[in-house]
Structure formats: C-alpha cells, structure tokens
Coordinates of C-alpha atoms (C1' of nucleotides) in Angstrom, one line a residue:
Chain A
M657 CA 19.2 -1.0 -8.7
P658 CA 16.7 -2.2 -11.2
M659 CA 17.8 -3.7 -14.4
S660 CA 18.8 -0.8 -16.6
F661 CA 19.2 -1.4 -20.2
D662 CA 20.1 2.2 -20.6
I663 CA 18.5 2.7 -23.9
S664 CA 18.6 6.4 -24.3
P665 CA 15.4 7.8 -25.6
S666 CA 15.1 8.8 -29.3
Q667 CA 14.8 12.5 -29.1
A668 CA 12.4 14.0 -31.6
S669 CA 11.9 17.6 -32.2
S670 CA 8.8 19.3 -30.8
C671 CA 5.7 17.9 -32.4
S672 CA 2.9 20.3 -33.0
H673 CA 0.3 17.6 -33.0
C674 CA 1.7 15.6 -30.2
V675 CA -0.9 13.6 -28.4
V676 CA -0.2 15.6 -25.3
R677 CA -2.8 18.0 -26.7
H678 CA -5.4 15.5 -26.0
S679 CA -3.9 14.3 -22.7
G680 CA -5.1 14.5 -19.2
I681 CA -3.5 17.7 -18.0
C682 CA -3.8 19.7 -21.3
G683 CA -7.6 20.1 -21.3
A684 CA -7.0 22.5 -18.5
L685 CA -4.9 25.0 -20.6
S686 CA -5.8 27.9 -22.7
E687 CA -4.9 28.0 -26.4
Q688 CA -2.0 30.2 -25.7
Q689 CA -0.7 28.1 -22.8
L690 CA -1.1 25.0 -24.8
E691 CA 0.9 26.6 -27.6
Y692 CA 3.6 27.5 -25.1
L693 CA 3.6 23.9 -23.7
V694 CA 3.7 22.1 -27.0
S695 CA 6.5 24.3 -28.3
H696 CA 8.6 23.2 -25.3
T697 CA 7.8 19.5 -25.5
R698 CA 10.1 16.7 -26.6
T699 CA 9.0 13.3 -27.5
G700 CA 10.9 10.3 -26.1
L701 CA 10.7 6.7 -27.2
Y702 CA 11.6 3.9 -24.7
S703 CA 12.0 0.2 -25.1
P704 CA 10.7 -2.2 -22.4
G705 CA 13.0 -2.0 -19.4
A706 CA 14.4 1.4 -20.3
Q707 CA 14.6 3.8 -17.4
V708 CA 12.7 7.1 -17.7
F709 CA 13.4 8.6 -14.3
G710 CA 15.8 7.5 -11.6
D711 CA 15.4 7.3 -7.9
E712 CA 17.2 10.0 -5.9
T713 CA 18.0 12.0 -9.0
A714 CA 17.2 15.7 -9.5
I715 CA 13.9 16.4 -11.3
T716 CA 14.7 18.1 -14.6
S717 CA 11.6 17.3 -16.4
Y718 CA 8.1 15.8 -16.1
A719 CA 6.4 13.6 -18.7
S720 CA 3.0 12.6 -20.1
V721 CA 2.4 9.1 -21.4
V722 CA 1.4 9.2 -25.0
S723 CA 1.3 5.4 -25.5
G724 CA 2.5 2.3 -23.7
V725 CA 2.8 1.6 -20.0
I726 CA 5.2 2.9 -17.5
K727 CA 5.9 1.1 -14.2
L728 CA 6.8 3.1 -11.1
L729 CA 9.0 1.0 -8.8
K730 CA 10.8 1.2 -5.5
V731 CA 13.9 -0.9 -4.9
L732 CA 15.4 -2.1 -1.6
E733 CA 19.2 -2.3 -1.0
D734 CA 19.2 -6.0 -1.5
G735 CA 17.5 -5.9 -4.9
R736 CA 14.0 -6.7 -3.9
Q737 CA 11.7 -4.4 -5.9
Q738 CA 8.0 -3.4 -5.7
V739 CA 6.0 -1.9 -8.5
V740 CA 4.0 0.9 -6.8
G741 CA 2.1 2.2 -9.7
L742 CA 1.4 1.8 -13.4
K743 CA 1.0 4.8 -15.8
F744 CA -1.1 4.6 -18.9
A745 CA -1.8 7.2 -21.5
P746 CA -2.6 10.0 -20.9
D747 CA -1.2 10.0 -17.3
F748 CA 1.2 12.5 -16.0
I749 CA 4.5 11.4 -14.5
G750 CA 6.6 13.3 -12.0
R751 CA 6.6 14.7 -8.5
V752 CA 5.5 18.2 -8.8
F753 CA 6.5 20.7 -6.0
A754 CA 9.5 18.4 -5.2
T755 CA 13.1 18.6 -6.2
D756 CA 14.0 15.0 -6.5
N757 CA 12.5 11.7 -7.5
R758 CA 11.7 9.0 -5.0
L759 CA 11.2 6.1 -7.3
Y760 CA 12.2 4.6 -10.6
A761 CA 10.1 5.1 -13.7
E762 CA 10.7 2.4 -16.3
A763 CA 9.0 1.5 -19.6
A764 CA 7.1 -1.8 -19.2
S765 CA 6.0 -1.9 -22.8
P766 CA 7.3 0.2 -25.7
V767 CA 6.5 3.7 -24.6
Q768 CA 6.1 7.1 -26.2
L769 CA 6.4 10.0 -23.8
C770 CA 6.1 13.8 -24.0
H771 CA 8.8 15.4 -21.9
I772 CA 8.0 18.7 -20.2
P773 CA 11.0 20.6 -18.9
R774 CA 10.5 21.4 -15.2
P775 CA 10.6 25.2 -15.6
V776 CA 7.9 25.1 -18.2
M777 CA 5.7 23.0 -16.0
E778 CA 6.3 25.2 -13.0
R779 CA 5.5 28.3 -15.0
L780 CA 2.3 26.8 -16.3
L781 CA 1.3 25.6 -12.8
Q782 CA 1.9 29.1 -11.5
Q783 CA -0.3 30.6 -14.2
S784 CA -3.1 28.1 -14.5
R785 CA -5.2 27.1 -11.6
P786 CA -7.3 24.7 -13.7
L787 CA -4.0 22.9 -14.5
E788 CA -3.2 22.7 -10.8
R789 CA -6.7 21.3 -10.2
R790 CA -6.3 18.8 -12.9
L791 CA -3.1 17.7 -11.5
M792 CA -4.6 17.5 -8.0
A793 CA -7.4 15.3 -9.4
E794 CA -4.8 12.9 -10.9
I795 CA -2.8 12.8 -7.7
L796 CA -5.9 12.0 -5.7
R797 CA -6.7 9.2 -8.1
E798 CA -3.2 7.9 -7.7
L799 CA -3.7 7.9 -3.9
D800 CA -7.0 6.0 -4.2
E801 CA -5.3 3.4 -6.4
A802 CA -2.3 3.1 -4.1
R803 CA -4.6 2.4 -1.1
E804 CA -6.7 0.0 -3.1
W805 CA -3.5 -1.9 -3.9
M806 CA -2.4 -1.9 -0.3
V807 CA -5.5 -4.0 0.5
T808 CA -4.5 -6.4 -2.3
L809 CA -0.9 -6.6 -1.0
G810 CA -1.8 -6.9 2.6
Q811 CA -4.8 -9.1 2.7
K812 CA -5.3 -11.1 -0.5
S813 CA -4.2 -14.6 -1.4
A814 CA -2.0 -15.2 -4.5
A815 CA -5.0 -16.3 -6.5
E816 CA -7.0 -13.2 -5.5
R817 CA -4.0 -10.9 -6.3
V818 CA -3.6 -12.3 -9.8
A819 CA -7.3 -12.0 -10.5
S820 CA -7.3 -8.5 -9.2
F821 CA -4.4 -7.6 -11.5
L822 CA -6.2 -8.9 -14.5
H823 CA -9.3 -7.1 -13.5
L824 CA -7.3 -3.8 -13.0
I825 CA -5.8 -4.0 -16.4
A826 CA -9.2 -4.9 -18.0
L827 CA -10.7 -1.7 -16.4
H828 CA -7.9 0.4 -17.9
V829 CA -8.4 -1.1 -21.4
R830 CA -12.2 -1.0 -21.2
P831 CA -13.2 1.5 -18.5
D832 CA -16.9 0.5 -18.8
A833 CA -16.0 -3.2 -18.4
A834 CA -17.1 -3.2 -14.8
G835 CA -20.7 -4.0 -15.6
C836 CA -19.8 -5.3 -19.1
L837 CA -21.4 -8.5 -20.2
G838 CA -19.3 -9.2 -23.3
A839 CA -15.8 -10.6 -23.4
V840 CA -12.8 -8.4 -22.8
T841 CA -9.5 -9.0 -24.6
Y842 CA -6.2 -7.2 -24.2
E843 CA -2.5 -7.5 -24.5
L844 CA -0.7 -7.8 -21.2
P845 CA 1.6 -4.9 -20.9
L846 CA 3.8 -6.6 -18.3
T847 CA 6.0 -9.6 -18.1
R848 CA 5.4 -12.3 -15.5
G849 CA 8.3 -10.8 -13.6
D850 CA 6.8 -7.3 -13.6
I851 CA 3.5 -8.8 -12.5
A852 CA 5.2 -10.6 -9.7
D853 CA 6.9 -7.4 -8.6
F854 CA 3.6 -5.6 -8.7
L855 CA 1.8 -8.3 -6.7
G856 CA 4.5 -9.1 -4.2
L857 CA 4.7 -12.7 -5.4
S858 CA 7.2 -14.9 -7.1
I859 CA 7.2 -15.3 -10.8
E860 CA 6.4 -19.0 -10.4
T861 CA 3.4 -18.3 -8.2
V862 CA 2.0 -15.8 -10.8
S863 CA 2.5 -18.4 -13.5
R864 CA 0.8 -21.1 -11.5
Q865 CA -2.2 -18.9 -10.7
L866 CA -2.6 -17.9 -14.3
T867 CA -2.6 -21.5 -15.2
E868 CA -5.2 -22.2 -12.6
L869 CA -7.5 -19.4 -13.9
R870 CA -7.1 -20.8 -17.4
R871 CA -8.0 -24.2 -16.1
C872 CA -11.2 -22.8 -14.6
D873 CA -12.1 -21.0 -17.9
I874 CA -12.0 -17.6 -16.1
I875 CA -9.5 -16.5 -18.7
S876 CA -7.7 -17.7 -21.8
I877 CA -4.2 -16.8 -22.9
V878 CA -2.6 -17.1 -26.3
N879 CA 1.0 -16.4 -27.0
K880 CA 1.7 -15.7 -23.2
R881 CA 0.3 -12.2 -23.5
Q882 CA -3.0 -12.0 -25.2
V883 CA -5.6 -12.3 -22.5
T884 CA -9.3 -12.9 -23.0
I885 CA -11.8 -12.6 -20.2
P886 CA -15.1 -14.1 -21.3
D887 CA -17.0 -13.0 -18.2
M888 CA -15.9 -10.1 -16.1
V889 CA -18.3 -11.0 -13.3
S890 CA -16.7 -14.4 -12.9
L891 CA -13.3 -12.8 -12.7
R892 CA -14.5 -10.3 -10.1
R893 CA -15.7 -13.1 -7.9
R894 CA -12.1 -14.2 -7.7
C895 CA -10.8 -10.9 -6.6
G896 CA -11.7 -11.3 -3.0
Chain B
M1354 CA -17.9 -3.7 8.3
P1355 CA -15.3 -2.8 10.9
M1356 CA -16.2 -3.0 14.6
S1357 CA -18.2 0.0 15.3
F1358 CA -18.7 1.0 18.9
D1359 CA -20.8 3.9 17.8
I1360 CA -19.7 6.2 20.4
S1361 CA -21.0 9.5 19.2
P1362 CA -18.5 12.3 19.4
S1363 CA -18.9 14.8 22.2
Q1364 CA -19.8 18.0 20.4
A1365 CA -18.3 21.1 21.8
S1366 CA -19.1 24.6 20.6
S1367 CA -16.6 26.4 18.4
C1368 CA -13.4 26.9 20.2
S1369 CA -11.5 30.1 19.5
H1370 CA -8.2 28.8 20.5
C1371 CA -8.7 25.4 18.9
V1372 CA -5.4 23.8 18.0
V1373 CA -6.6 23.9 14.4
R1374 CA -5.0 27.4 14.4
H1375 CA -1.6 25.8 14.6
S1376 CA -2.3 22.9 12.4
G1377 CA -1.1 22.0 9.0
I1378 CA -3.5 23.6 6.7
C1379 CA -4.1 26.7 8.7
G1380 CA -0.8 28.3 8.2
A1381 CA -1.9 29.0 4.7
L1382 CA -4.8 31.2 5.7
S1383 CA -5.1 34.9 6.2
E1384 CA -6.3 36.3 9.6
Q1385 CA -9.7 36.9 8.2
Q1386 CA -10.0 33.5 6.6
L1387 CA -8.8 31.9 9.8
E1388 CA -11.4 33.7 11.7
Y1389 CA -14.1 32.4 9.3
L1390 CA -12.7 28.9 9.6
V1391 CA -12.5 28.8 13.4
S1392 CA -16.0 30.2 13.8
H1393 CA -17.4 27.3 11.8
T1394 CA -15.3 24.6 13.5
R1395 CA -16.6 22.0 15.9
T1396 CA -14.5 19.9 18.2
G1397 CA -15.2 16.1 18.4
L1398 CA -13.9 13.6 20.9
Y1399 CA -13.6 10.0 20.0
S1400 CA -12.8 6.9 22.0
P1401 CA -10.6 4.1 20.5
G1402 CA -12.6 2.2 17.9
A1403 CA -15.1 5.0 17.3
Q1404 CA -15.9 5.6 13.7
V1405 CA -15.2 9.2 12.4
F1406 CA -16.1 8.8 8.7
G1407 CA -17.7 5.8 7.0
D1408 CA -17.0 4.1 3.7
E1409 CA -19.4 4.9 0.9
T1410 CA -21.1 7.7 2.9
A1411 CA -21.6 11.2 1.7
I1412 CA -18.9 13.7 2.7
T1413 CA -20.5 16.3 4.9
S1414 CA -17.4 17.5 6.7
Y1415 CA -13.6 17.3 6.8
A1416 CA -11.5 17.2 9.9
S1417 CA -8.2 18.1 11.3
V1418 CA -6.5 15.9 13.9
V1419 CA -5.9 17.9 17.1
S1420 CA -4.5 15.0 19.2
G1421 CA -4.4 11.2 19.0
V1422 CA -4.2 8.9 16.1
I1423 CA -6.7 8.1 13.4
K1424 CA -6.5 4.9 11.3
L1425 CA -7.8 4.9 7.8
L1426 CA -8.9 1.4 6.7
K1427 CA -10.5 -0.5 3.9
V1428 CA -12.6 -3.5 4.4
L1429 CA -13.4 -6.5 2.2
E1430 CA -16.8 -8.2 2.1
D1431 CA -15.6 -11.1 4.1
G1432 CA -14.3 -8.9 6.9
R1433 CA -10.6 -8.8 6.2
Q1434 CA -9.4 -5.3 6.7
Q1435 CA -6.3 -3.3 5.8
V1436 CA -5.2 -0.1 7.5
V1437 CA -4.1 2.1 4.6
G1438 CA -3.0 5.1 6.5
L1439 CA -2.4 6.7 9.9
K1440 CA -3.3 10.3 10.7
F1441 CA -1.5 12.2 13.5
A1442 CA -1.9 15.8 14.6
P1443 CA -2.0 18.1 12.7
D1444 CA -3.0 16.1 9.7
F1445 CA -6.1 16.8 7.5
I1446 CA -8.7 14.1 6.9
G1447 CA -11.0 13.9 4.0
R1448 CA -11.3 13.5 0.3
V1449 CA -11.4 17.0 -1.1
F1450 CA -13.0 17.4 -4.5
A1451 CA -15.0 14.2 -4.0
T1452 CA -18.5 13.6 -3.0
D1453 CA -18.2 10.4 -1.0
N1454 CA -15.7 8.6 1.2
R1455 CA -13.9 5.5 0.1
L1456 CA -12.6 4.3 3.4
Y1457 CA -13.3 4.2 7.1
A1458 CA -11.7 6.6 9.5
E1459 CA -11.6 5.3 13.0
A1460 CA -10.0 6.5 16.2
A1461 CA -7.0 4.3 17.1
S1462 CA -6.3 6.1 20.4
P1463 CA -8.4 8.7 22.2
V1464 CA -8.7 11.4 19.5
Q1465 CA -9.7 15.1 19.4
L1466 CA -10.8 16.4 16.0
C1467 CA -11.7 19.7 14.6
H1468 CA -14.6 19.2 12.2
I1469 CA -14.8 21.5 9.2
P1470 CA -18.2 21.5 7.3
R1471 CA -17.8 20.7 3.7
P1472 CA -19.1 24.0 2.3
V1473 CA -16.7 26.0 4.6
M1474 CA -13.8 24.0 3.3
E1475 CA -14.8 24.3 -0.3
R1476 CA -15.3 28.1 0.0
L1477 CA -11.9 28.5 1.6
L1478 CA -10.3 26.3 -1.1
Q1479 CA -11.9 28.4 -3.7
Q1480 CA -10.6 31.5 -2.2
S1481 CA -7.2 30.6 -1.0
R1482 CA -4.6 29.2 -3.4
P1483 CA -2.0 28.8 -0.6
L1484 CA -4.5 26.6 1.2
E1485 CA -4.9 24.5 -1.9
R1486 CA -1.1 24.3 -2.2
R1487 CA -0.8 23.2 1.4
L1488 CA -3.4 20.5 0.9
M1489 CA -1.7 19.4 -2.3
A1490 CA 1.6 19.1 -0.3
E1491 CA -0.2 16.9 2.3
I1492 CA -1.7 14.7 -0.3
L1493 CA 1.6 14.2 -2.0
R1494 CA 3.1 13.2 1.3
E1495 CA 0.3 10.8 1.8
L1496 CA 1.0 9.3 -1.6
D1497 CA 4.7 8.9 -0.8
E1498 CA 3.8 7.2 2.4
A1499 CA 1.4 4.9 0.8
R1500 CA 4.0 3.8 -1.8
E1501 CA 6.6 3.4 0.8
W1502 CA 4.2 1.1 2.7
M1503 CA 3.4 -0.8 -0.5
V1504 CA 7.1 -1.9 -0.5
T1505 CA 6.7 -3.1 3.1
L1506 CA 3.5 -5.0 2.3
G1507 CA 4.7 -6.5 -0.9
Q1508 CA 8.3 -7.3 -0.2
K1509 CA 9.2 -7.5 3.5
S1510 CA 9.2 -10.4 5.9
A1511 CA 7.2 -10.3 9.1
A1512 CA 10.3 -9.3 11.1
E1513 CA 11.1 -6.5 8.8
R1514 CA 7.5 -5.2 8.7
V1515 CA 7.3 -5.0 12.5
A1516 CA 10.6 -3.2 12.7
S1517 CA 9.5 -0.8 9.9
F1518 CA 6.3 -0.1 11.8
L1519 CA 8.2 0.7 15.0
H1520 CA 10.6 2.9 13.0
L1521 CA 7.7 4.7 11.3
I1522 CA 6.0 5.6 14.6
A1523 CA 9.4 6.7 16.1
L1524 CA 9.8 9.1 13.2
H1525 CA 6.4 10.6 13.8
V1526 CA 7.1 11.0 17.5
R1527 CA 10.6 12.4 17.0
P1528 CA 11.0 13.6 13.4
D1529 CA 14.7 14.1 13.8
A1530 CA 15.2 10.6 15.2
A1531 CA 16.5 9.3 11.8
G1532 CA 20.1 10.3 12.7
C1533 CA 19.4 10.4 16.4
L1534 CA 21.9 8.7 18.7
G1535 CA 19.9 8.8 21.9
A1536 CA 17.1 6.5 22.9
V1537 CA 13.5 7.1 21.7
T1538 CA 10.5 6.3 23.8
Y1539 CA 6.9 6.4 22.9
E1540 CA 3.4 5.1 23.7
L1541 CA 2.2 2.7 20.9
P1542 CA -1.0 4.3 19.6
L1543 CA -2.3 1.0 18.1
T1544 CA -3.3 -2.3 19.6
R1545 CA -1.7 -5.5 18.3
G1546 CA -4.7 -6.1 16.2
D1547 CA -4.4 -2.7 14.6
I1548 CA -0.8 -3.2 13.9
A1549 CA -1.6 -6.6 12.4
D1550 CA -4.1 -5.0 10.1
F1551 CA -1.6 -2.3 9.1
L1552 CA 1.1 -4.8 8.4
G1553 CA -1.0 -7.5 6.7
L1554 CA 0.0 -10.0 9.4
S1555 CA -1.8 -12.0 12.1
I1556 CA -1.9 -10.7 15.6
E1557 CA 0.1 -13.7 16.8
T1558 CA 2.9 -13.0 14.3
V1559 CA 3.1 -9.4 15.4
S1560 CA 3.4 -10.5 19.0
R1561 CA 6.1 -13.0 18.2
Q1562 CA 8.1 -10.5 16.3
L1563 CA 7.9 -8.0 19.0
T1564 CA 9.1 -10.6 21.5
E1565 CA 11.9 -11.5 19.2
L1566 CA 13.0 -7.8 18.9
R1567 CA 12.9 -7.6 22.7
R1568 CA 15.0 -10.7 23.0
C1569 CA 17.6 -9.1 20.8
D1570 CA 17.5 -5.8 22.8
I1571 CA 16.4 -3.8 19.8
I1572 CA 13.5 -2.6 21.8
S1573 CA 12.1 -2.8 25.3
I1574 CA 8.4 -2.8 26.1
V1575 CA 6.7 -2.1 29.4
N1576 CA 3.0 -2.4 30.0
K1577 CA 2.4 -3.7 26.4
R1578 CA 2.4 -0.2 25.1
Q1579 CA 5.4 1.8 26.2
V1580 CA 8.2 1.2 23.6
T1581 CA 11.8 2.2 24.0
I1582 CA 14.3 2.1 21.2
P1583 CA 17.8 2.4 22.6
D1584 CA 19.4 2.7 19.2
M1585 CA 17.5 3.7 16.1
V1586 CA 20.4 2.6 13.8
S1587 CA 20.0 -1.0 15.1
L1588 CA 16.3 -0.9 14.5
R1589 CA 16.8 0.5 11.0
R1590 CA 19.0 -2.4 10.1
R1591 CA 16.1 -4.7 10.7
C1592 CA 13.8 -2.8 8.4
G1593 CA 15.1 -4.4 5.2
Chain C
dC1390 C1' 19.2 -23.4 -36.7
dG1391 C1' 20.9 -22.0 -32.3
dA1392 C1' 21.1 -18.8 -28.4
dG1393 C1' 18.9 -16.2 -25.0
dA1394 C1' 15.1 -14.5 -22.7
dC1395 C1' 10.8 -15.7 -20.9
dA1396 C1' 7.5 -18.9 -19.1
dT1397 C1' 5.7 -23.2 -17.1
dT1398 C1' 5.8 -27.2 -14.1
dG1399 C1' 7.4 -30.2 -10.3
dA1400 C1' 9.5 -31.3 -5.7
dA1401 C1' 11.1 -29.8 -1.4
dT1402 C1' 11.3 -26.2 2.1
dT1403 C1' 9.9 -22.6 5.0
dG1404 C1' 7.5 -18.7 6.9
dC1405 C1' 3.3 -17.4 8.4
dC1406 C1' -1.3 -18.6 9.7
dT1407 C1' -4.7 -21.2 12.3
dC1408 C1' -6.1 -23.3 16.3
dA1409 C1' -5.7 -23.6 21.1
dA1410 C1' -4.3 -22.8 25.7
dG1411 C1' -2.5 -19.7 29.2
dA1412 C1' -0.9 -15.0 31.0
dT1413 C1' -1.5 -10.2 31.8
dT1414 C1' -4.1 -6.2 32.3
dA1415 C1' -8.1 -3.2 33.1
dG1416 C1' -12.5 -2.5 34.6
dT1417 C1' -16.7 -3.8 37.6
dG1418 C1' -19.3 -4.6 41.4
dG1419 C1' -19.9 -7.1 45.7
Chain D
dC702 C1' -10.1 -4.3 48.9
dC703 C1' -10.5 -8.1 46.3
dA704 C1' -12.7 -11.5 43.4
dC705 C1' -14.6 -11.7 38.9
dT706 C1' -15.1 -10.9 34.0
dA707 C1' -13.7 -9.3 29.6
dA708 C1' -10.3 -7.8 26.6
dT709 C1' -5.8 -8.0 25.1
dC710 C1' -1.6 -10.2 24.6
dT711 C1' 1.8 -14.1 24.6
dT712 C1' 3.3 -18.7 23.6
dG713 C1' 3.2 -23.3 21.6
dA714 C1' 2.0 -27.0 18.0
dG715 C1' 0.6 -28.3 13.6
dG716 C1' -0.8 -27.2 8.8
dC717 C1' -0.8 -24.9 4.6
dA718 C1' 0.2 -21.5 1.1
dA719 C1' 3.8 -19.5 -1.2
dT720 C1' 8.8 -19.6 -2.0
dT721 C1' 13.0 -21.6 -3.5
dC722 C1' 15.5 -24.7 -6.3
dA723 C1' 15.7 -27.2 -10.4
dA724 C1' 14.4 -28.8 -14.9
dT725 C1' 11.8 -28.4 -19.0
dG726 C1' 9.2 -25.9 -22.5
dT727 C1' 8.3 -22.0 -25.7
dC728 C1' 9.0 -17.9 -28.2
dT729 C1' 12.0 -14.4 -30.6
dC730 C1' 15.6 -12.9 -33.2
dG731 C1' 20.1 -12.9 -35.1

DNA sequence: CGAGACATTGAATTGCCTCAAGATTAGTGG
DNA sequence: CCACTAATCTTGAGGCAATTCAATGTCTCG
C-alpha cells in the first residue's frame, strides 16, 4: 500500500461557478446538462500524499481536476510502486464503464477536485454523445501518453528519463513550448521520490541526474522545486 | 526505422464469411451494418516482420486481427525500439478519431487481417453507438494493459519481466488459466528479439532468464518456441 | 532553536549490457 | 540427400550504469 496520510477531503457544498464549468469534459454539455452536473458536484481539497481513489475499491464517484496534480499509481505486493500517469487540470479521473478502480489516485501537490457521483456521470454519458466523445478523446490521449512513457521506461537511460520528465512537465505548463525559444520556468509538482517512482529509478539517481543537468546549464533549480529551462531545444536533445 | 521486409500483403477480395463477423467490434452491429462492413472489407496476409501500418503516416484504413499476432512498436531516432502493445484476434487496430498513426504495426507471427477503409469505419461509428461503446471498451482495456506493463518496465527485474511475459501470453491463449491447475502449452508468437524489445531487455538477458526458468522447472521449451507451463501458480510467484 | 522530512553526495555492490564465440535450426541449391 | 549459408538462439567473460547503503546538507514548521 502506498503511504496514505488519510487526510479526508474538505467537503464544500456544490459551487455554482466551480471550475468544472470550464473543464475538459464540460464543453460537451448543454446548458441544461451542465446545470444538472454542477448541482450534483462537490469540491474536494487534498494535501500532498492524500489518497483520492483506492485500488480495488468500488467506484462511487469520478472527478475532474480543478487545480494541482494527481498521480496515478500501481503498487506491487512488496511495496514497489510505479506512477503510471499524471493528471493536471482540467483532466478527468476515473474508469468509466467499470465497477472498480485498478489503481491509486493520490494528490501529488495540493489539489482541488470536483467530484461527480457515479450515477450522475452515467446518466450524462447515456444522454450526451458529445460527452462520450470528449471522454473517448481524453482516454485516447491517455493511451498515447502511456505508450510514449513505455518507451522511456523500457529504452532510455537515467539521464534521458530525467530530461524527458522535465520536458513533459514543461509541455504541460506551456503547451506551445515545443518550438519555444524563450526560457520556461515552473514549479515541480512532484517530490524526488515521486519522480523516481514515475521514472522507474531510485531517488538518488534522480537527484544525481538533476545535478548533472544543472552542471551542464541545461536547467537551473532554486529551492529544490523551481525549475528554469533556458533552452527547450537543448533539453530535448537530452531526451533520447 | 524498424526492419521493414516490405512484403506487400496478399489482397483477397471481400470475404463474406470473414472472421471479422465473429470479432470484437462486430457484435455491436446490426445485420444491415454488418453486411455493409463485410462488403467493404479486404483480407490481408502478412509474414513475420511485415509492416502493417507505419508511424507518422496518414490513416487510410483500420484493421481487425483475424489470426496471428501484431506488435505495436515505437522507435527512437537512434534505432532503439519498444514494443508498446500486442494485438491478438479479434483485436481492433488503429487510432480512431485521429488522422495519422503514432506507431508502427508489424506482424510478429504470420497474420491475417481484415482491413476496414477509414470512411467505412467512420460512417459506422457515426451510426452505431454500440460500436462506439465496444471500441471504447477495447481502448480502455488497452489502457489498462499499457499501465500494467509500465509497472513491469519500471519496477521489475529481468527475471520477473520474463516470467510476467510468459504469464501474459498464457492468459491470452487460455483466458481462464489464472486459476487453472493443469499445464498450459502454447507457441511463442515472438522471437527472442521481439520479447527483448517488449521487455526493455537485451536478447541475451531474455535467453538467460528463459534458461533459468527452465532450470527451475517453471517452464519447459521445445524447439525454441513451444512453451509448456506445468504450474501457473509457480510462474505467477516469479512475476513480482 | 530543534525535529523531521526531503534532498544531495560519496563509496561499494550488483544486475544487466556489451562483446564475442559457439550451438541450433531452417532454408537452399548442388 | 546432404553440405552450405543465414538466421536465431545460447552461453561465457568483462565492463558499466544504476542501485544500495551510509552520511551529510537543506528546508519547513512547530
């Protein structure tokens, strides 16, 4: 089992101007459906490490990330764990058309979620084909990302993995950064331990590779978390 | 680029009793829709190593596996490649709702496919919500499998990876083998090289681990390919 | 200020890869 | 039918990258 701080989410009452309105799946809904959804939504706040969904538990609700980062992880009996996905706002979380979860969802940073009760989501999915399409698009993107990451896990060296991770986060923060010439700066949403679990490396190796990248002026880091990438092209060259 | 033997598929005319009728996605269609589909289907035969779909090429058709095994793989500039998925009958192949491929699809064993032209598939998807649901279910399963495999690639030792691979194939051949007491025998659909690319290991390491499993009587192998697993439980214990 | 979590750095170990040489199999043509 | 070649697989020896173990450094918060 992953470390579970068991911080129960602060439950707020339904928020009419919840960010879910602007989120991924909600552009697919009519005014009326959106009204229905929002009136059945609950906001949850989670501290880093708090468990949002459990493995092998019944699915009672889905969620949409309002802010922060969620890590999806799988755990082996002996405690080894692998982060198999990261969820940023406005991603949707949950296995639709299934009855139970197959992984843990944990807050990586402070997270705000909009919880959607399962029956509500199922009713909307039944009604709205655009919603189903939107969801399908998101799942296909998840599949692409998972396969991309399989290449990193299976083929790349530690140095390349760490570079690929920094690159991945940069693209999430600044989606147009791919061809961007200017510097990109962001706050790392994961601890070294989380990064290690994501990359299939040890904490020490992650740390060493970050140091090496800093030594080569590919990145600079202040306060352990604030990352600046002066040149995305140089970083990309290190991704393998 | 992966080795491309460029064996062009033998094109047969549309086959009225093509196995596509019994395949995964086709149970979701009406008689009329099935008729429409089958009349626009072409059979293709591929030899091991032959490319079915290319990376970064336009999507002109989808396919359904009739027999044999397809490997989906991603390739880095320097030639390293990672198998990111295996497709067995009656799996569906292709990125729906997208315009271009993001990976290579290659025959691992001799393969028979049913090709479905893109416009045909899109029209059916537009018409049939059950088909869309069926496809969604298959994509969700692919996502589950990809994440399961990420754990293997990121966390497991070479010995555990090889055991996990043999276990995976066993479950495909005999889906009920999970709790099965009897022996399971099958023909390996992949070469040592393919297995290595799937597991993120070298060919030599795969070979050594197979030898080791044989030495411990977890498996027996005849003619390099014919694998027998006398006890699935023992094998599972080695999967980590 | 002190405690605890998180991160960095070093030294020693090990698991897997690389390189290299044989063994086995399948396919080919004399 | 059998030698010959090419491809695939196995096995061994040595090297290296990443892990493990251990110690130190840094930040946060009561």
